[in-house]
Amino acid sequence: MDIFWTGSGESPDIILKMQNPEVPTVEFLSRGPEQTRRLGQRLGAALQPGDVICLQGDLGAGKTTFVQGIAQGWGSRDPVSSPTFIIVNVYRNGDEKQLFHLDTYRLDSVWEAEELDLQSMQAQGPLLIEWPERMERLIPRERLWIKFEHVDQEERQMEMTSHGKHYDDLLDILRRATYGGD
Ligand code: ADP
Ligand code: MG
């Protein structure tokens, strides 16, 4: 069963599609980079240290664009770029708290990924991971997993699946912030 919410709330252009009420998956359709950033801002505003957000999708799917929004919503003015060559970027907000942005695209193996101390990063701030599938076994089971798909030049689909109660709640906050209550 497909349920569509369209044209409601303050974001009339984003389409929210929930495929199956039994599965904690919410799909968003973005019609441009600004919408993707705005959705990221809403998620970023709700993030806390320890939160793990996985961002899966091909090159150009919109992962880093979404992270730009997350960093803004979380309160950082630091410039966001894909940390493709240095693996981890750290952004700070006004309280000097840290937000970690990993991109494992250049990692040669999961062995290299083991060198990254995910646990200590996670203890200090939220953790955003691009190309998480390359190091999936190192990532905590409880997480929000977002799959980005290129629909056409300006459209991207984001399928968000929560793993664990905390992430069910986070996903619900995001859904409500975007579309209002039930
Ligand atoms: P990734 O990190 O997944 O490789 P980027 O966010 O770096 O992707 O790049 C996405 C590119 O696609 C950017 O040039 C962006 O302007 C463009 N784009 C077009 N439409 C969208 C959209 N709806 N959401 C996100 N990016 C989009
Ligand atoms: Mg990127």
XYZ file of C-alpha atoms and ligand atoms in Angstrom:
210
model
C 0.000 0.000 0.000
C 1.296 3.428 -0.869
C 0.273 6.507 1.061
C 1.147 9.891 -0.357
C 1.087 13.213 1.395
C 1.259 16.058 -1.060
C 0.748 19.749 -0.902
C 0.366 19.973 2.872
C 2.271 22.002 5.458
C 4.987 24.461 4.660
C 6.783 22.396 2.042
C 4.165 21.879 -0.600
C 6.702 20.747 -3.153
C 8.259 17.881 -1.289
C 6.411 14.648 -1.631
C 6.425 12.289 1.293
C 5.688 8.724 0.441
C 5.309 6.059 3.068
C 5.323 2.613 1.567
C 4.297 0.425 4.428
C 3.193 1.596 7.872
C 4.725 -1.576 9.395
C 8.213 -0.735 8.181
C 9.964 2.330 9.641
C 10.778 3.744 6.235
C 9.864 7.178 4.985
C 10.548 8.364 1.460
C 11.050 11.979 0.529
C 11.215 13.348 -2.965
C 13.300 16.501 -3.341
C 12.898 18.707 -6.374
C 16.155 20.644 -6.047
C 19.309 21.136 -3.944
C 17.584 23.781 -1.783
C 14.892 21.324 -0.749
C 17.508 18.717 0.055
C 19.381 21.244 2.213
C 16.191 22.284 3.979
C 15.369 18.695 4.845
C 18.947 18.291 6.091
C 18.562 21.384 8.280
C 15.554 19.897 9.984
C 17.401 16.696 10.715
C 20.516 18.591 11.842
C 18.496 20.613 14.343
C 17.434 17.379 16.066
C 20.834 15.638 16.197
C 22.694 14.805 19.389
C 26.105 13.307 20.184
C 26.007 9.585 19.553
C 23.627 9.808 16.594
C 24.728 7.882 13.508
C 23.389 8.856 10.093
C 24.356 6.725 7.090
C 24.170 8.309 3.633
C 24.174 5.807 0.791
C 23.979 6.718 -2.881
C 25.975 7.147 -6.070
C 28.208 10.111 -6.823
C 26.062 13.182 -7.362
C 23.064 11.683 -5.576
C 22.995 14.568 -3.086
C 24.668 13.198 0.053
C 27.020 16.130 0.590
C 24.293 18.633 -0.272
C 22.188 17.053 2.468
C 25.142 17.263 4.890
C 25.415 20.996 4.147
C 21.873 21.358 5.451
C 22.539 19.133 8.458
C 25.564 21.197 9.504
C 23.560 24.419 9.209
C 20.613 23.072 11.158
C 22.961 21.730 13.802
C 24.389 25.214 14.222
C 27.681 25.231 12.351
C 28.776 27.877 9.906
C 31.795 25.909 8.799
C 31.933 25.229 5.066
C 30.891 21.703 4.161
C 32.594 19.799 1.406
C 32.956 16.169 0.575
C 35.881 14.945 2.667
C 36.879 12.635 -0.157
C 40.622 13.007 0.276
C 40.931 13.433 4.003
C 38.229 10.941 5.014
C 36.833 12.926 7.973
C 35.723 16.534 8.261
C 34.882 18.019 11.653
C 32.502 20.969 11.904
C 32.044 23.051 15.038
C 29.028 24.965 16.214
C 28.876 28.049 18.441
C 29.272 25.887 21.564
C 32.440 24.308 20.149
C 30.623 21.011 19.872
C 31.724 18.736 17.064
C 29.934 17.146 14.118
C 31.813 14.408 12.249
C 31.448 13.887 8.499
C 33.090 10.768 7.089
C 33.443 9.810 3.452
C 34.860 6.336 2.964
C 34.882 6.511 -0.844
C 38.697 6.520 -0.986
C 39.256 3.859 1.604
C 40.894 0.824 0.061
C 39.527 -1.694 2.498
C 37.464 -2.197 5.569
C 40.814 -2.728 7.333
C 41.638 0.898 6.721
C 38.252 1.851 8.065
C 39.106 0.060 11.267
C 41.810 2.655 11.832
C 39.075 5.237 12.211
C 37.953 5.408 15.791
C 34.229 5.569 15.204
C 33.425 5.051 18.847
C 35.344 8.039 20.076
C 33.863 10.232 17.337
C 30.399 9.004 18.208
C 30.994 9.800 21.876
C 31.849 13.387 21.009
C 29.216 14.290 18.476
C 26.821 13.187 15.770
C 28.415 11.079 13.050
C 27.495 11.328 9.349
C 28.870 8.641 7.034
C 28.959 8.776 3.222
C 29.487 5.381 1.504
C 28.562 3.522 4.717
C 28.148 0.247 2.822
C 31.955 0.082 2.526
C 32.321 -0.294 6.262
C 28.922 -1.538 7.254
C 30.137 -4.107 9.758
C 31.912 -1.388 11.748
C 28.822 0.789 12.025
C 26.560 0.498 15.071
C 23.374 -1.454 14.398
C 21.253 1.386 15.712
C 21.295 4.138 13.113
C 19.322 6.076 10.549
C 20.061 4.774 7.054
C 19.294 7.090 4.133
C 19.402 5.869 0.550
C 19.686 8.629 -2.055
C 18.564 8.030 -5.589
C 18.976 10.140 -8.660
C 15.550 10.527 -10.282
C 16.373 13.166 -12.859
C 18.528 16.274 -13.111
C 16.844 18.127 -10.236
C 15.015 15.338 -8.468
C 16.375 13.044 -5.812
C 14.579 10.420 -3.772
C 15.629 9.858 -0.177
C 14.500 6.665 1.470
C 15.051 6.829 5.213
C 14.946 3.725 7.384
C 15.315 3.825 11.148
C 17.082 1.053 13.035
C 16.260 1.273 16.741
C 13.717 3.155 18.803
C 15.794 6.308 19.063
C 15.903 6.550 15.268
C 12.184 5.801 14.936
C 11.666 8.903 17.082
C 14.176 10.933 15.072
C 12.476 9.976 11.822
C 9.129 10.911 13.303
C 10.489 14.323 14.339
C 11.716 14.862 10.798
C 8.428 13.802 9.267
C 6.446 16.085 11.566
C 8.829 19.011 11.077
C 8.348 18.684 7.349
C 4.654 17.881 7.114
C 3.094 18.765 10.429
C 1.273 16.310 12.700
C -0.921 13.479 11.553
P 27.191 13.248 -3.456
O 27.780 13.737 -2.160
O 26.089 12.239 -3.247
O 28.223 12.759 -4.419
P 26.633 16.044 -3.995
O 25.699 16.538 -2.951
O 28.090 16.383 -3.852
O 26.439 14.457 -4.164
O 26.177 16.550 -5.420
C 24.833 16.592 -5.844
C 24.751 17.419 -7.095
O 23.448 17.330 -7.659
C 25.009 18.890 -6.799
O 25.678 19.455 -7.891
C 23.584 19.449 -6.677
O 23.507 20.819 -7.004
C 22.840 18.607 -7.713
N 21.401 18.458 -7.424
C 20.402 18.666 -8.312
N 19.207 18.423 -7.771
C 19.432 18.052 -6.482
C 18.579 17.672 -5.409
N 17.226 17.626 -5.526
N 19.154 17.365 -4.231
C 20.512 17.391 -4.102
N 21.367 17.730 -5.069
C 20.841 18.058 -6.268
Mg 29.738 13.523 -1.327
